[in-house]
CSV table of N, CA and C in Angstrom, one decimal:
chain,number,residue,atom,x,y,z
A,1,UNK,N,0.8,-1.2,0.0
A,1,UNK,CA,0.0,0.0,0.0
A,1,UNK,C,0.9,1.2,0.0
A,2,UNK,N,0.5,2.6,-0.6
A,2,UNK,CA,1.1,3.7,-1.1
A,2,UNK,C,0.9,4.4,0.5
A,3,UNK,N,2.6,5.2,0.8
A,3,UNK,CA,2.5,5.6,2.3
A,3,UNK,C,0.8,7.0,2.2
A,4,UNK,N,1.5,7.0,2.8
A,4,UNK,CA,-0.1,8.7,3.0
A,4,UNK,C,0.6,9.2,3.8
A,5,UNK,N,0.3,10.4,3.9
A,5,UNK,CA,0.7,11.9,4.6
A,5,UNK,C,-0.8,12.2,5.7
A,6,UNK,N,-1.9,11.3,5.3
A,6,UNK,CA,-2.7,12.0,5.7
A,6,UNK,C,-3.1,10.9,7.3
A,7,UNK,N,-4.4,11.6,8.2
A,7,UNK,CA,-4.0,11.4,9.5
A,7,UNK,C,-5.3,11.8,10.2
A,8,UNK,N,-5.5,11.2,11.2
A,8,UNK,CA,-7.1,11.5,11.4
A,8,UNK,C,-7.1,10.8,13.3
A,9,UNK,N,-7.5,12.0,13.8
A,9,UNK,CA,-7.2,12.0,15.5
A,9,UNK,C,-8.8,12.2,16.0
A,10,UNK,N,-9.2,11.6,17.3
A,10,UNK,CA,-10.5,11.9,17.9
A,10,UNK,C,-10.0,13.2,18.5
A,11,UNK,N,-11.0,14.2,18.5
A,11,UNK,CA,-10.5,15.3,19.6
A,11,UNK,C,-11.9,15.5,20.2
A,12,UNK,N,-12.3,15.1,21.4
A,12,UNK,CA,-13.7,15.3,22.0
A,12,UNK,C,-15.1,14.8,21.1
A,13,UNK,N,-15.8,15.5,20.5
A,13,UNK,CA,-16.4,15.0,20.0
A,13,UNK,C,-16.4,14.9,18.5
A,14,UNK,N,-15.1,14.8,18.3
A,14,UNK,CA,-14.8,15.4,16.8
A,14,UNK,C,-13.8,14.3,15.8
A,15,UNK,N,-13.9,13.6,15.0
A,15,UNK,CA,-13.2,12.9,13.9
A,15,UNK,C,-12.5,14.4,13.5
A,16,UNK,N,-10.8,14.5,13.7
A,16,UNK,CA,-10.1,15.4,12.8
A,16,UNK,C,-9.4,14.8,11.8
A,17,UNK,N,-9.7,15.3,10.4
A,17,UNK,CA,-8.6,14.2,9.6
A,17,UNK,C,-8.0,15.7,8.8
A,18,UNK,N,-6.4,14.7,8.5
A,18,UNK,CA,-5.3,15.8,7.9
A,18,UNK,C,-4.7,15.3,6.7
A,19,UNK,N,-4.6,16.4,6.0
A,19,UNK,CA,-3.6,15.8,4.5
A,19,UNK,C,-4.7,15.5,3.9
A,20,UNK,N,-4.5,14.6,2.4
A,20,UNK,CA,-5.3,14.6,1.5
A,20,UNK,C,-5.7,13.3,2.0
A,21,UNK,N,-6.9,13.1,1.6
A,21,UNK,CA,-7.9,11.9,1.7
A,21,UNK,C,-8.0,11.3,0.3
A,22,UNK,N,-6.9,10.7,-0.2
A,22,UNK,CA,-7.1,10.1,-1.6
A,22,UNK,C,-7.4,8.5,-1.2
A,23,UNK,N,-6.6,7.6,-2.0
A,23,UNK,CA,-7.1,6.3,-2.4
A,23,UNK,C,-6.5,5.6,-0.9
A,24,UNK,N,-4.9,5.8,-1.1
A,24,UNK,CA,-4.3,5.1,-0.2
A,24,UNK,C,-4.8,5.6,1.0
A,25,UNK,N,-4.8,7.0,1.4
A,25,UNK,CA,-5.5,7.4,2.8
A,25,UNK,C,-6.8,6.4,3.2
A,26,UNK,N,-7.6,6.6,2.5
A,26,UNK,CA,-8.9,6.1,2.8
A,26,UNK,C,-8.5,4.6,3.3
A,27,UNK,N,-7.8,3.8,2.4
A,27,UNK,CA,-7.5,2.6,3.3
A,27,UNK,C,-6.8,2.3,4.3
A,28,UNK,N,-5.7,3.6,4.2
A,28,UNK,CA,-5.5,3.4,5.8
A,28,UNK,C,-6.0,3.8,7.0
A,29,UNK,N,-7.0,4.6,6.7
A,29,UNK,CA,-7.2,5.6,7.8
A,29,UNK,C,-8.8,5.0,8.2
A,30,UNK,N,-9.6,3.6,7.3
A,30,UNK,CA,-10.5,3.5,7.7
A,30,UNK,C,-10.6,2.6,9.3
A,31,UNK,N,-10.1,1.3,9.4
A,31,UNK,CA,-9.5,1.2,10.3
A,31,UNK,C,-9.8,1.9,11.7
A,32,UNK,N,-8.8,3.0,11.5
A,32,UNK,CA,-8.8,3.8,12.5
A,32,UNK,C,-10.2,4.5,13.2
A,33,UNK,N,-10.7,4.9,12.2
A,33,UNK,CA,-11.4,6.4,12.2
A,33,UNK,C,-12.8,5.3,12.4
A,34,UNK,N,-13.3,4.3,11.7
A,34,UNK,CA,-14.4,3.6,12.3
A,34,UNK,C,-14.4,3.3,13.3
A,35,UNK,N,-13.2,2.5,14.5
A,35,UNK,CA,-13.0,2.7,15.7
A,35,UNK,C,-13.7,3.5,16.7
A,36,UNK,N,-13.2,4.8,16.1
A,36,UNK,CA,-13.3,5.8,17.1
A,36,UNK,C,-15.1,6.6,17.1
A,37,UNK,N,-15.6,5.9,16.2
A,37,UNK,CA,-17.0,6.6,15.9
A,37,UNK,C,-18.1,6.9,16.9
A,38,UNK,N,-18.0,6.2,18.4
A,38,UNK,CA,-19.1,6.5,19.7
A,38,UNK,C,-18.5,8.0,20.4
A,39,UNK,N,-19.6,8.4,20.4
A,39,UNK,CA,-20.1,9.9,20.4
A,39,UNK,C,-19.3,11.2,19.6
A,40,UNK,N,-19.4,10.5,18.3
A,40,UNK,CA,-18.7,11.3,17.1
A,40,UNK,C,-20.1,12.4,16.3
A,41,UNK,N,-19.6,13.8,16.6
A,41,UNK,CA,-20.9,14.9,15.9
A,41,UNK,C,-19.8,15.7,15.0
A,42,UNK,N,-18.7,15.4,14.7
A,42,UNK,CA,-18.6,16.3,14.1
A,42,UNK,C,-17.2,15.5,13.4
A,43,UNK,N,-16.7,15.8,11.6
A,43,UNK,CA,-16.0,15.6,11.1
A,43,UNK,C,-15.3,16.6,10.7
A,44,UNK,N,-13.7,16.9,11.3
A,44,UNK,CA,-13.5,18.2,10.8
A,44,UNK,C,-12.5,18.2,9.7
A,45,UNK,N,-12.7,18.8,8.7
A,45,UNK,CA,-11.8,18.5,7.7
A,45,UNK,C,-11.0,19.8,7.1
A,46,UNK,N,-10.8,20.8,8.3
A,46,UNK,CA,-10.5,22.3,8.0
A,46,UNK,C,-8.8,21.6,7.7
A,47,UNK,N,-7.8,20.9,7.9
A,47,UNK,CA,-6.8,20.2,7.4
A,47,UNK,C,-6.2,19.7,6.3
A,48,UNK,N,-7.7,19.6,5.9
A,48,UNK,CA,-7.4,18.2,4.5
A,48,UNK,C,-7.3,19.4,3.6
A,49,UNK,N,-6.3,18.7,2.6
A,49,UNK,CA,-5.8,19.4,1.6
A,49,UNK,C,-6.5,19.2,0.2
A,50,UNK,N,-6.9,17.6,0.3
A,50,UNK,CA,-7.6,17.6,-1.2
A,50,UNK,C,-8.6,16.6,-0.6
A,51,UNK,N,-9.9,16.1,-1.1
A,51,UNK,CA,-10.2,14.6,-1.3
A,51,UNK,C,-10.5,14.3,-2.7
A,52,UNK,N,-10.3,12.9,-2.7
A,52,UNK,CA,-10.7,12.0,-4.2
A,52,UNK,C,-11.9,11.5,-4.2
A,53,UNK,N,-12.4,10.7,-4.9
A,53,UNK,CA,-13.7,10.2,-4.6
A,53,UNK,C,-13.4,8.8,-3.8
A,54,UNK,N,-12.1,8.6,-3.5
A,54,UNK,CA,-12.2,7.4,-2.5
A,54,UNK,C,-12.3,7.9,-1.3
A,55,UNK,N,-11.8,9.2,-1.1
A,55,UNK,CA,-11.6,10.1,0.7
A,55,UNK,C,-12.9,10.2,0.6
A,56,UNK,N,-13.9,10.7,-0.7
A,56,UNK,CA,-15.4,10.8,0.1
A,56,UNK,C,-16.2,9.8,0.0
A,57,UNK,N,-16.1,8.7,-0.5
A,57,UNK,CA,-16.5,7.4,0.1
A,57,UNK,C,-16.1,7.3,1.3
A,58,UNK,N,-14.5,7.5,1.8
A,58,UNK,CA,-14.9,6.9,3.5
A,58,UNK,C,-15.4,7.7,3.8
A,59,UNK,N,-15.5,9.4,3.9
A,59,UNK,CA,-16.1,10.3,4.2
A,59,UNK,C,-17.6,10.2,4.6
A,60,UNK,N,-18.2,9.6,4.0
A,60,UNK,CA,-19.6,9.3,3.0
A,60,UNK,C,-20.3,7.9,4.1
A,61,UNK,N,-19.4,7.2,3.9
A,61,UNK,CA,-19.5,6.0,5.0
A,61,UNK,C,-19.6,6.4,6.5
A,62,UNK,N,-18.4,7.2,7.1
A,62,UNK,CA,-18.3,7.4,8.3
A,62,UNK,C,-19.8,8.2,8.5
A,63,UNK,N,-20.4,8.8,7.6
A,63,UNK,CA,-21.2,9.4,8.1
A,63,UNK,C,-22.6,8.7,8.5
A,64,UNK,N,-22.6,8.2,7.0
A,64,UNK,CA,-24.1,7.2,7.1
A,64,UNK,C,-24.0,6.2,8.8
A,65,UNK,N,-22.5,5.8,9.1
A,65,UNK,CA,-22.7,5.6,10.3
A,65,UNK,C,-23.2,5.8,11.6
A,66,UNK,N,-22.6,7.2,11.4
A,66,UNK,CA,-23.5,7.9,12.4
A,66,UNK,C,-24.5,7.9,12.6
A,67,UNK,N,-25.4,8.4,11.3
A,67,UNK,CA,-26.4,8.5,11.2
A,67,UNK,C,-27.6,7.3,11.7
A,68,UNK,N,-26.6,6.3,11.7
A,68,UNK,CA,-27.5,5.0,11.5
A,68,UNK,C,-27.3,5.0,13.1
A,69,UNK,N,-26.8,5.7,14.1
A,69,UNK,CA,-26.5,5.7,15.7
A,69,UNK,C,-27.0,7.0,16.2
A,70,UNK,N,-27.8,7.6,15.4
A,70,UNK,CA,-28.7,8.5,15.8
A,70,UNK,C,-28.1,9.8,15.8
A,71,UNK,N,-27.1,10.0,15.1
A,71,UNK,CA,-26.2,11.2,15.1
A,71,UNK,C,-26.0,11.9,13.6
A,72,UNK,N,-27.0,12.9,13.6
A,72,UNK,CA,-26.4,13.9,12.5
A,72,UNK,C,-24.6,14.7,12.1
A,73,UNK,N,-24.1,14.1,11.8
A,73,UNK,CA,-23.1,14.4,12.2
A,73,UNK,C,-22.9,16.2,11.3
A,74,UNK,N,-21.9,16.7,11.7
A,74,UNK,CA,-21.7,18.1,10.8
A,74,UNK,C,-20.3,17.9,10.8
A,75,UNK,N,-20.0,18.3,9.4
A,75,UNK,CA,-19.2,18.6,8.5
A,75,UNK,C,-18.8,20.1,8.4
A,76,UNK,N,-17.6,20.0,8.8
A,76,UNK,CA,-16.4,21.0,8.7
A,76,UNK,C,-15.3,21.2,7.9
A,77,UNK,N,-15.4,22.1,7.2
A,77,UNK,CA,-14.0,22.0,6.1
A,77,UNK,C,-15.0,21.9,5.0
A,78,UNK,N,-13.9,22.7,4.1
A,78,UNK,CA,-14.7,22.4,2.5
A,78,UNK,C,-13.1,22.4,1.9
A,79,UNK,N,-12.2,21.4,1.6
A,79,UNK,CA,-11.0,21.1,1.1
A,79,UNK,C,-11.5,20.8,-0.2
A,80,UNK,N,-10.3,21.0,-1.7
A,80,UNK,CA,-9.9,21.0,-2.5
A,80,UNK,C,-10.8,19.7,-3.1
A,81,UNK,N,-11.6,19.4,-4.0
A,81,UNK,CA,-12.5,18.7,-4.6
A,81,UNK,C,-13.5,18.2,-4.1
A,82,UNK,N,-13.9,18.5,-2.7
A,82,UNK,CA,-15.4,17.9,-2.0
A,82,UNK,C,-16.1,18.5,-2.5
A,83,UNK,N,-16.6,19.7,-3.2
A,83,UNK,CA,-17.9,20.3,-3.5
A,83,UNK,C,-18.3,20.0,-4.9
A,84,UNK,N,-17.0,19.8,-5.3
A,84,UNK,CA,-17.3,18.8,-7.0
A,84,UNK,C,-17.8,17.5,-6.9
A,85,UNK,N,-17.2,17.1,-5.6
A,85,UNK,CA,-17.5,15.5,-6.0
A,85,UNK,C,-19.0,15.2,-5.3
A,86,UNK,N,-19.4,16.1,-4.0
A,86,UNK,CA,-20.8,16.1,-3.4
A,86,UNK,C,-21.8,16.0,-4.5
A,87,UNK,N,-20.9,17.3,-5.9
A,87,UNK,CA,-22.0,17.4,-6.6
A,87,UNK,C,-22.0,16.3,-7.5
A,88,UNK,N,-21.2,16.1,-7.8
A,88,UNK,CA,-21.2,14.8,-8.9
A,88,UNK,C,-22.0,13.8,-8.2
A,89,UNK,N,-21.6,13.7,-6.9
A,89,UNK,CA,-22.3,12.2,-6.6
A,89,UNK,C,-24.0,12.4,-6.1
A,90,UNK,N,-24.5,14.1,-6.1
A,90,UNK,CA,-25.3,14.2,-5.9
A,90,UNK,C,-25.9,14.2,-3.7
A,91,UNK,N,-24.7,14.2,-3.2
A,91,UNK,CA,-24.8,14.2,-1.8
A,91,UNK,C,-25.6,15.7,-1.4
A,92,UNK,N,-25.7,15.7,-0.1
A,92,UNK,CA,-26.1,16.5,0.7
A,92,UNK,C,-24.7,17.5,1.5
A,93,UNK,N,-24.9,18.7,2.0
A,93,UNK,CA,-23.4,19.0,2.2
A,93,UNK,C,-23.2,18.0,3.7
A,94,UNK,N,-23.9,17.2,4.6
A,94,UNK,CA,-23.7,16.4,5.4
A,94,UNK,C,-23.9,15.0,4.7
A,95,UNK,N,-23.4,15.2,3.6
A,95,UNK,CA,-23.2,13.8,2.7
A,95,UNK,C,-24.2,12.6,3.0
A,96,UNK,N,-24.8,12.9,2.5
A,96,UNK,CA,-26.3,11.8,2.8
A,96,UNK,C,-26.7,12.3,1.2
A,97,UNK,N,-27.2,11.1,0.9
A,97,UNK,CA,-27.6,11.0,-0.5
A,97,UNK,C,-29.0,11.8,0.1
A,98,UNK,N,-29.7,12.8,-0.8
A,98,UNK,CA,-31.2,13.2,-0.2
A,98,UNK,C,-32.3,12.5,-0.7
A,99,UNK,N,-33.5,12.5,0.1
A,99,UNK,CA,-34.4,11.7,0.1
A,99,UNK,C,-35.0,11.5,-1.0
């Protein structure tokens, strides 16, 4: 697997992830960051440098998780390709496909 720069820490109630969220990030960093998901409200992405459409799949996932544990989560950061790819894939800006 390709190393990553990128990096992703609990801080209180918060998933913080850093560096770009491309292909190899997302696999390493899911792992981690699903772990840490009880009493997670907030994803903060004011760090991340770019995502791919693999970073917002896990993106995309961590969320629907939440959601499925009763947590709207909110989304922080608007890094380097997420508002293209929201739109491409048609998400919500709290990445939930809409109803």
């Amino acid at each position: 697997m390709p190393a990553t720069d990128a990096s992703v820490r609990r801080d209180g109630d918060a998933l913080v992830f850093t560096g770009a969220l491309d292909r190899a990030a997302a696999a390493a960093l899911w792992p981690q960051a699903s772990a840490q998901l009880a009493g997670v409200k907030r994803i903060v992405l004011t760090n991340v440098t770019t995502v791919d459409s693999a970073g917002l799949a896990l993106l995309a996932e961590l969320a629907a998780r939440l959601r499925t544990r009763g947590t709207a989560p909110r989304i922080e950061g608007q890094p380097a390709g997420l508002a293209d790819l929201q739109a491409a894939y048609r998400l919500t800006p709290e990445l939930d496909f809409p109803a």
